Each structure stands twice: as structure tokens, then as C-alpha cells.
Short mmCIF file of C-alpha atoms and ligand atoms in Angstrom, two decimals:
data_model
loop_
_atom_site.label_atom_id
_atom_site.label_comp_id
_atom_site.label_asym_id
_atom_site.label_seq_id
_atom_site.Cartn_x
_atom_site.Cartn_y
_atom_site.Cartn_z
CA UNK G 100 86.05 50.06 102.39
CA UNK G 101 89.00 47.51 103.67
CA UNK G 102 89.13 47.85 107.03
CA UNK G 103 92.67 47.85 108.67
CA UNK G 104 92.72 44.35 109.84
CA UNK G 105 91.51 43.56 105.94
CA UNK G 106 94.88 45.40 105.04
CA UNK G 107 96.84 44.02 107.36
CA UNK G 108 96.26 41.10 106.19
CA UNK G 109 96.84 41.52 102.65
CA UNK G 110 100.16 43.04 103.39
CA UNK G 111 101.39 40.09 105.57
CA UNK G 112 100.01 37.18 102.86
CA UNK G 113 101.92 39.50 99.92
CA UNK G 114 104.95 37.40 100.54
CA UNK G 115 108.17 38.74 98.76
CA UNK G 116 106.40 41.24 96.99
CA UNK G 117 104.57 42.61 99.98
CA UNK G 118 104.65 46.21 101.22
CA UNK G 119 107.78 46.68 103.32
CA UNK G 120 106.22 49.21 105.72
CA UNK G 121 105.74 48.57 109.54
CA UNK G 122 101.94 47.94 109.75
CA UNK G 123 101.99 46.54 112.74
CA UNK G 124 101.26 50.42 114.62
CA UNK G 125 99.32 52.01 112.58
CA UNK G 126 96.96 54.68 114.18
CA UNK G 127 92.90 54.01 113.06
CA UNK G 128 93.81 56.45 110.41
CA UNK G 129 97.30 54.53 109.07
CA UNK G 130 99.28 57.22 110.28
CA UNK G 131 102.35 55.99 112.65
CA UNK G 132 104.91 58.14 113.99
CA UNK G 133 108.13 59.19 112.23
CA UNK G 134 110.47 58.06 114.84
CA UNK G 135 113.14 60.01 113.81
CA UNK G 136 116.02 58.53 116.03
CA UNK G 137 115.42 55.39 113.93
CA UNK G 138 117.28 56.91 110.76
CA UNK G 139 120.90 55.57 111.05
CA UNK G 140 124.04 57.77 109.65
CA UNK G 141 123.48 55.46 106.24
CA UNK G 142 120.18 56.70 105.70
CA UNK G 143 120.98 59.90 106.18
CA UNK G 144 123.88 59.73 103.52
CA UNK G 145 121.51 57.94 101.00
CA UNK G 146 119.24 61.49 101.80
CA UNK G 147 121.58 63.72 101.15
CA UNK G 148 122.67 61.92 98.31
CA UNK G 149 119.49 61.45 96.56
CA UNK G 150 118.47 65.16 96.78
CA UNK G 151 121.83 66.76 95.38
CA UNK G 152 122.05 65.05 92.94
CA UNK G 153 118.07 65.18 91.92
CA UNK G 154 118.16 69.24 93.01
CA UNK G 155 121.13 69.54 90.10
CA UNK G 156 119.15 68.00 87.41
CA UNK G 157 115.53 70.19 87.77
CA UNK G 158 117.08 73.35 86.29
CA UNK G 159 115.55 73.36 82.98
CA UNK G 160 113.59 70.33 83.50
CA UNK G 161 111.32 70.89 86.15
CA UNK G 162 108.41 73.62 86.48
CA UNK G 163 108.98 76.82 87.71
CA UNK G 164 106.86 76.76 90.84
CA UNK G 165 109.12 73.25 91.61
CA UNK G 166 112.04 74.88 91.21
CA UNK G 167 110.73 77.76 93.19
CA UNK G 168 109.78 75.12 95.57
CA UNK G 169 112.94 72.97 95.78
CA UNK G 170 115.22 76.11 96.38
CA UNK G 171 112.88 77.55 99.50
CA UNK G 172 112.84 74.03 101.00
CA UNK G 173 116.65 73.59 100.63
CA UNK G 174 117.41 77.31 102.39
CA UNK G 175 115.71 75.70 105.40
CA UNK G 176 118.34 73.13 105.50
CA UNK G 177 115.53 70.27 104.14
CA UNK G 178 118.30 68.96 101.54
CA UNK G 179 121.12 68.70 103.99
CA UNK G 180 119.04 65.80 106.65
CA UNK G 181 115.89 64.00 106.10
CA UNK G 182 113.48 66.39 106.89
CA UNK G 183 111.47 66.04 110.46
CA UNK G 184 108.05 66.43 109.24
CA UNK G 185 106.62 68.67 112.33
CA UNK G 186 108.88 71.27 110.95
CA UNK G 187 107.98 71.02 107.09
CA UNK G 188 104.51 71.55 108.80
CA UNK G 189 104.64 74.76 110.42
CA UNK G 190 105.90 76.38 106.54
CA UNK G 191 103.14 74.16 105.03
CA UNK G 192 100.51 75.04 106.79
CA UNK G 193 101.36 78.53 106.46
CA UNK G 194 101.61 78.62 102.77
CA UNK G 195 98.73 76.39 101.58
CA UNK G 196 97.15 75.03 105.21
CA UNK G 197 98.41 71.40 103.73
CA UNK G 198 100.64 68.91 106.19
CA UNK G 199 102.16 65.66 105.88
CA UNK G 200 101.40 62.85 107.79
CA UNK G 201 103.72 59.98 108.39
CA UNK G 202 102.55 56.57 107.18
CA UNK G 203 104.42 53.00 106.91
CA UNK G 204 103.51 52.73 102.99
CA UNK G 205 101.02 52.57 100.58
CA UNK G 206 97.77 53.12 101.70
CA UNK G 207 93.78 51.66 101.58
CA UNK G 208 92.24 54.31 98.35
CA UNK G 209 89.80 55.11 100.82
CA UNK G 210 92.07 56.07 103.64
CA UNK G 211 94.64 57.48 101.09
CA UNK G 212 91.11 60.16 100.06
CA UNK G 213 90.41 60.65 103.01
CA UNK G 214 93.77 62.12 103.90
CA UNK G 215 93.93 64.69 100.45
CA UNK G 216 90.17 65.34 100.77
CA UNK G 217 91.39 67.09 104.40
CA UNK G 218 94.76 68.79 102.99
CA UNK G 219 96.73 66.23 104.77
CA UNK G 220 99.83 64.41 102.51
CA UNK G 221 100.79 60.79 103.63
CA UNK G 222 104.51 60.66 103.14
CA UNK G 223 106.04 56.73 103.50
CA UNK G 224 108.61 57.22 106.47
CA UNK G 225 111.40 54.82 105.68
CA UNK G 226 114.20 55.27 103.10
CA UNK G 227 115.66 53.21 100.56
CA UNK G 228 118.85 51.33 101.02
CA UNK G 229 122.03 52.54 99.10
CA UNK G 230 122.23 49.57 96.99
CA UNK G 231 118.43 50.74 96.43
CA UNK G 232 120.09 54.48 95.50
CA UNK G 233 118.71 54.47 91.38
CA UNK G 234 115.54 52.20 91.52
CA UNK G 235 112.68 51.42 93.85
CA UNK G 236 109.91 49.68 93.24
CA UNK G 237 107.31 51.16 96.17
CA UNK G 238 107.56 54.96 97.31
CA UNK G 239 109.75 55.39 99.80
CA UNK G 240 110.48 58.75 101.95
CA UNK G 241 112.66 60.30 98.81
CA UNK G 242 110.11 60.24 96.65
CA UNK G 243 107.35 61.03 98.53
CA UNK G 244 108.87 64.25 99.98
CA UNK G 245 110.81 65.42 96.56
CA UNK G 246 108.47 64.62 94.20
CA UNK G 247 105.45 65.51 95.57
CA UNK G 248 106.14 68.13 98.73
CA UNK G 249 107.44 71.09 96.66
CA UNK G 250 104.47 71.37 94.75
CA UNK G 251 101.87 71.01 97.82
CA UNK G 252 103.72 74.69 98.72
CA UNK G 253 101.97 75.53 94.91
CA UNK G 254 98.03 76.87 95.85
CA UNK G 255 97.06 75.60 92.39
CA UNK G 256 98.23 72.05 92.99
CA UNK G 257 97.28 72.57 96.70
CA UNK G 258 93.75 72.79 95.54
CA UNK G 259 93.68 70.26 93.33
CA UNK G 260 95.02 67.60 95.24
CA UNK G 261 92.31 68.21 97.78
CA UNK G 262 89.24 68.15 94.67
CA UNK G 263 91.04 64.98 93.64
CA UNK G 264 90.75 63.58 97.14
CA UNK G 265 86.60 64.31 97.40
CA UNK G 266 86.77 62.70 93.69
CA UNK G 267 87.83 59.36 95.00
CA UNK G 268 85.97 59.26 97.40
CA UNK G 269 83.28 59.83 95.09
CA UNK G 270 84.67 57.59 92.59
CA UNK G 271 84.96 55.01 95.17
CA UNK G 272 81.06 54.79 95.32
CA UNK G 273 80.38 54.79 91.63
CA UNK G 274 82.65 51.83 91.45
CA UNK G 275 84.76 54.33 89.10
CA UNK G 276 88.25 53.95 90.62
CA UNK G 277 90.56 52.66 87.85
CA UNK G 278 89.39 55.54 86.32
CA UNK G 279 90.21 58.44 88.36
CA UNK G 280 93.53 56.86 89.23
CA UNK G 281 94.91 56.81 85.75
CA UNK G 282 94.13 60.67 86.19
CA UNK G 283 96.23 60.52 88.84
CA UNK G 284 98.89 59.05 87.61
CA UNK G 285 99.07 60.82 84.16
CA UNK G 286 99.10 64.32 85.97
CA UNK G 287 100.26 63.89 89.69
CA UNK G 288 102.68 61.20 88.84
CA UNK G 289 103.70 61.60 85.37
CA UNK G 290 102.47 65.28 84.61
CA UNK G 291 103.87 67.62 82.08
CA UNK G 292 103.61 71.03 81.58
CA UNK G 293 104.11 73.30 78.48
CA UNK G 294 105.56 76.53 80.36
CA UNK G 295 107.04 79.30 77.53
CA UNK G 296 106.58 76.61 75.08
CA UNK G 297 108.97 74.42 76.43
CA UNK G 298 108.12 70.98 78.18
CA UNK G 299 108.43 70.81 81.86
CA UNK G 300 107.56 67.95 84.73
CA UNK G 301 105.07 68.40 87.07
CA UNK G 302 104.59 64.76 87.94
CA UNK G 303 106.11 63.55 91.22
CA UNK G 304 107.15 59.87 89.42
CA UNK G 305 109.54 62.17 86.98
CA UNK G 306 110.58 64.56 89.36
CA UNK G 307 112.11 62.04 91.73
CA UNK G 308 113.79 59.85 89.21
CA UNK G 309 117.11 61.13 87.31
CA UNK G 310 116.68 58.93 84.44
CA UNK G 311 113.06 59.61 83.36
CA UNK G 312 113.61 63.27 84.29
CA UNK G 313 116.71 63.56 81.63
CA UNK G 314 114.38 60.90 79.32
CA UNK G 315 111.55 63.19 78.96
CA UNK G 316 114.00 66.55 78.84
CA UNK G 317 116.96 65.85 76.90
CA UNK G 318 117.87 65.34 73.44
CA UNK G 319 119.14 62.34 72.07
CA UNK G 320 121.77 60.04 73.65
CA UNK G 321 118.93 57.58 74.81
CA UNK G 322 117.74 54.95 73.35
CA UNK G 323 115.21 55.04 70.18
CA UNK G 324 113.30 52.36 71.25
CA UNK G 325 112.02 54.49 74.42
CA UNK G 326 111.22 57.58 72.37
CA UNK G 327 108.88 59.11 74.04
CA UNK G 328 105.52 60.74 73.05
CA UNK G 329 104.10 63.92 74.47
CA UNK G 330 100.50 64.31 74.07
CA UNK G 331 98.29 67.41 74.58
CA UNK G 332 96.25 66.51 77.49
CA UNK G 333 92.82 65.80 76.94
CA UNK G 334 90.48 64.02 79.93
CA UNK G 335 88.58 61.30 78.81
CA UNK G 336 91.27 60.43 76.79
CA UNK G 337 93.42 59.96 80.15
CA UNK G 338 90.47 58.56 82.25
CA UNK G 339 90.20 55.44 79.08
CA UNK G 340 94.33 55.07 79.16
CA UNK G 341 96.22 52.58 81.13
CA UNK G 342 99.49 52.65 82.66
CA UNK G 343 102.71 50.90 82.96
CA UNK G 344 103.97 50.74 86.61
CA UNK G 345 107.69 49.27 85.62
CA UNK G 346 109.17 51.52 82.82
CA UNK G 347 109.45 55.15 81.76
CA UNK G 348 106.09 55.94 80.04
CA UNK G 349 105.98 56.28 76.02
CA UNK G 350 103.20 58.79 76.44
CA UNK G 351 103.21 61.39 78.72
CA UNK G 352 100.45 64.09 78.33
CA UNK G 353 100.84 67.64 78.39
CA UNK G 354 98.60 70.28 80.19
CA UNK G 355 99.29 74.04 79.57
CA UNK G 356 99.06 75.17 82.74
CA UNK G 357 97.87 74.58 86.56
CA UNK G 358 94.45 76.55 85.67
CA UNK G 359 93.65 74.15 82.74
CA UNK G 360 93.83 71.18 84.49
CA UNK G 361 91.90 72.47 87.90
CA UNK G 362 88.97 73.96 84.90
CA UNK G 363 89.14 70.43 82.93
CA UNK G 364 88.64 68.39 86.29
CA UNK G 365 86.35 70.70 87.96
CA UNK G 366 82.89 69.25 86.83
CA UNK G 367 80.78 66.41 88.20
CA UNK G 368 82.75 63.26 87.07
CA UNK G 369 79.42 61.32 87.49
CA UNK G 370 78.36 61.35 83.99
CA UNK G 371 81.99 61.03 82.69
CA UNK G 372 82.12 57.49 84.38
CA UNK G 373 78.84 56.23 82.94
CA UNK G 374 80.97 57.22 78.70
CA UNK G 375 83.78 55.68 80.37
CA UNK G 376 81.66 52.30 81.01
CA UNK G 377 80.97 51.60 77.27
CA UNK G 378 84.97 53.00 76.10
CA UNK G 379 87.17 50.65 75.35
CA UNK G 380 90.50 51.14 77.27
CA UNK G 381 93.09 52.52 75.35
CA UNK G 382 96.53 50.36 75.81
CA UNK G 383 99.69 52.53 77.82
CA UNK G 384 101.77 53.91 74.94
CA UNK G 385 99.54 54.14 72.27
CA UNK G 386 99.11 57.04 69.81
CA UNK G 387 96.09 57.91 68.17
CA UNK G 388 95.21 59.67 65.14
CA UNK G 389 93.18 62.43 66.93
CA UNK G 390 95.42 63.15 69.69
CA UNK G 391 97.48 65.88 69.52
CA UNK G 392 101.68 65.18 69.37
CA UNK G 393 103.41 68.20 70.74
CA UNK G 394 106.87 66.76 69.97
CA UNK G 395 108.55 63.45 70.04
CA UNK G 396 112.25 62.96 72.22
CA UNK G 397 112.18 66.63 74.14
N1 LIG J 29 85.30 66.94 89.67
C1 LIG J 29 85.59 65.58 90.05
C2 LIG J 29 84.30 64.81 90.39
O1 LIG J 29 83.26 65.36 90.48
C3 LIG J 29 86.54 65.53 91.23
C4 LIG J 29 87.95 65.80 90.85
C5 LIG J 29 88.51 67.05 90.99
C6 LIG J 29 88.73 64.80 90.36
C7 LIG J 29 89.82 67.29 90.66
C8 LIG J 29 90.04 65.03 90.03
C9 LIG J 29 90.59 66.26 90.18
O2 LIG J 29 84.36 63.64 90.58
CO1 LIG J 30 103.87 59.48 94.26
#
């Protein structure tokens, strides 16, 4: 495992593209504190900004149990000021015994594990800047907390975010890593679900952004070139698949529910990694002839 100092320094050499987080105070664990007097009237507006107009576009688009989600958080006033985590905790921790700890950024895998193996969230603590309001390149505070805190209130997700957490860990030792995270990011990040035969997100990267929420929800108007597949999920298949980190995806895959996914991901991994060694890797966006194409555009 990196130690901190290792990550400090790989954050301080990463020039312009380097992590913009505060590193400098980390606690042995990367947590800091959220130092909420530090969020000026700006950052506040970007907040409030962000999550009306994402909150208007999930009708429709987003899973149910989001929905559910986004509507409890926003009667306890968590749209109207960015939220002060301590109090998101005491709701948390009585509905799934999750919390969220503040953290400058990105995080060590182990350290990031070790935190979901325990039922604890990092959230990033700073906010984008306005001229920062439709694209970021690194999580910041918006999309930690609206993309992925509704659905830690879910006690499906809730327990599979903790399984995935032991499964790094795991992972980490059978020197199986870019495996398990393309698992993460086709489910936690970019996750769909078919719910009444209709396609829904799931996936925190979708759920935060407007424009890949309307790409993967709407009909027509976009253009053909990013016509999306959907693709019934299927886990080797998303364990041998790589992923683009700068566009909208071209294939998304589809689980049919919350149950599926915990039953598909609940065995021993172990021999899973040793197939995956002698697999090819399948290229982000490609279609096979065996996979299964739910629908293409919506
Ligand atoms: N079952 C997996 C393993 O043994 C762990 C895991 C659970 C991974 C849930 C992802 C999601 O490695
Ligand atoms: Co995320």
C-alpha cells in the first residue's frame, strides 16, 4: 500500500494535472475536516445551482429509490446550502448505519476500501468554481454528495458498497485491481437499471451530470455519432471491459435490479481473476455479437 507521504508526493509532482485537494492535513486515515466557514457566498450559489437544476432533470430518468432519495434529502433543506456532513450523518446512520467522511480528493485504493469496507463514504469537500458549473474533470463535493449519497440511504446499495469495499481489498492482494474497478465504474458510476421495463440511472457519474443523464434518457436531438448502447449486464464481461474517463460512455450496461447485481457479485472473485488473466480486454464501446442490446438511443 502507498503510504501517505508516497501520496503526497505524487500529488505535489502531478503538476497542472495534479489533484487540487488540500493534502497537506490529512488525518492518518485521509480524512480532514470540512471546515465549513471556508465555503464563500459563491460556492454556495454554485450549490444551489447545481442541485436544482440536476433535482429537475431525475424525474423519469433516475431510479426510483434516487428519486425517493433526492426528495427526503431536499425536505431537510440539503438542496437549499451545501450540506454540513455531521448532520447528513445522524439520518444516515439511522437508515443504513453508513456516514460520510470528509476528504481533500481522490484517495489511495487501499485507503478508499478501507473506508466502504467500514460503511464510511469519503465525500471530496471543496466545490467547483462557476465557470466550472457544466464540466469537471476530478469529483468535487457536487458530485460526490448527489450522485452517490441518495443511494447510500438505499439498504441494497448500502450493502453492496460495503462487499465491494472487502473486494478491493481483496483484489488489492491478488494484484486484480483494474479489474474490480471497471466493476465499479460500470455499476456505481455508470449503472443502469431496467425498472418497469424502462431504463433508469443508478450510476453516480450519470446522475450528477445533466448532459449524460438526458444522453442516456432522451430521444433523439443528440448527436448520432454518440448513440449510445445499452447492454444487459453480464460480469465477466464488465470485469474484461475498459473505460473512457473523458466522454459519455457508448456502452452502458444494464442490471435488472439491486438483488441481481448483489447475487452476481456475491461469490469469491478469486477464481474469476485467474479467467480474467488469460481474457483479452475488451476495448470501451465495443459491441459484441453475444451480448445482449436492450435498445439503442433511450
Ligand atoms: N464477492 C467479491 C469477492 O469475493 C467481492 C465483491 C462484492 C465485489 C460485491 C464487488 C461487489 O471478491
Ligand atoms: Co463517483
Amino acid at each position: 500500500m502507498q503510504s501517505r507521504q508516497e501520496f503526497q508526493q505524487t500529488v505535489a509532482t502531478r503538476s497542472s494535472h495534479g489533484l487540487r485537494g488540500h493534502y497537506d492535513n490529512i488525518a492518518a486515515d485521509f480524512t480532514v475536516a470540512q471546515d465549513y466557514g471556508k465555503y464563500s457566498p459563491a460556492h454556495q450559489d454554485v450549490w444551489r445551482r447545481l442541485y436544482a437544476r440536476q433535482s429537475a432533470l431525475i424525474a423519469g430518468r433516475a431510479c426510483q429509490a434516487f428519486v425517493d432519495s433526492i426528495a427526503a434529502l431536499a425536505r431537510s433543506g440539503f438542496a437549499d446550502a451545501i450540506p454540513r456532513f455531521d448532520d447528513v450523518n445522524e439520518a444516515l446512520a439511522k437508515a443504513t448505519g453508513w456516514r460520510l467522511v470528509p476528504v481533500p480528493g481522490l484517495l489511495p485504493d487501499a485507503v478508499f476500501f478501507e473506508h466502504l469496507a467500514n460503511r464510511r463514504f469519503p465525500v471530496t469537500v471543496w466545490i467547483r468554481e462557476p465557470e466550472e458549473f457544466d464540466y469537471i474533470a476530478e469529483p468535487d463535493l457536487f458530485h460526490d454528495f448527489f450522485g452517490h449519497v441518495p443511494l447510500l440511504f438505499d439498504q441494497k446499495i448500502a450493502d453492496y458498497l460495503q462487499a465491494y469495499g472487502a473486494g478491493g481489498l481483496k483484489a488489492l492482494h491478488l494484484d486484480a485491481l483494474s479489474h474490480l474497478a471497471r466493476l465499479y465504474w460500470y455499476t456505481i458510476e455508470f449503472g443502469m437499471l431496467l425498472e418497469d421495463g424502462r431504463l433508469r440511472a443508478y450510476g453516480a457519474g450519470i446522475l450528477s451530470s445533466p448532459g449524460e443523464l438526458r444522453f442516456v434518457t432522451d430521444d433523439g436531438g443528440h448527436d448520432p455519432q454518440h448513440h449510445a448502447r445499452f447492454i444487459r449486464f453480464d460480469l465477466m464481461r464488465v470485469m474484461q471491459t475498459e473505460y473512457m474517463i473523458d466522454d459519455f460512455q457508448q456502452t452502458y450496461f444494464v442490471i435488472d435490479s439491486f438483488d441481481r447485481l448483489i447475487e452476481a457479485t456475491a461469490p469469491d472473485f478469486t477464481p474469476y481473476y485467474a479467467s480474467l488473466r488469460n481474457l483479452p480486454a475488451l476495448k470501451a464501446g465495443a459491441v459484441l455479437d453475444d451480448d445482449r442490446v436492450i435498445a439503442a438511443g433511450r
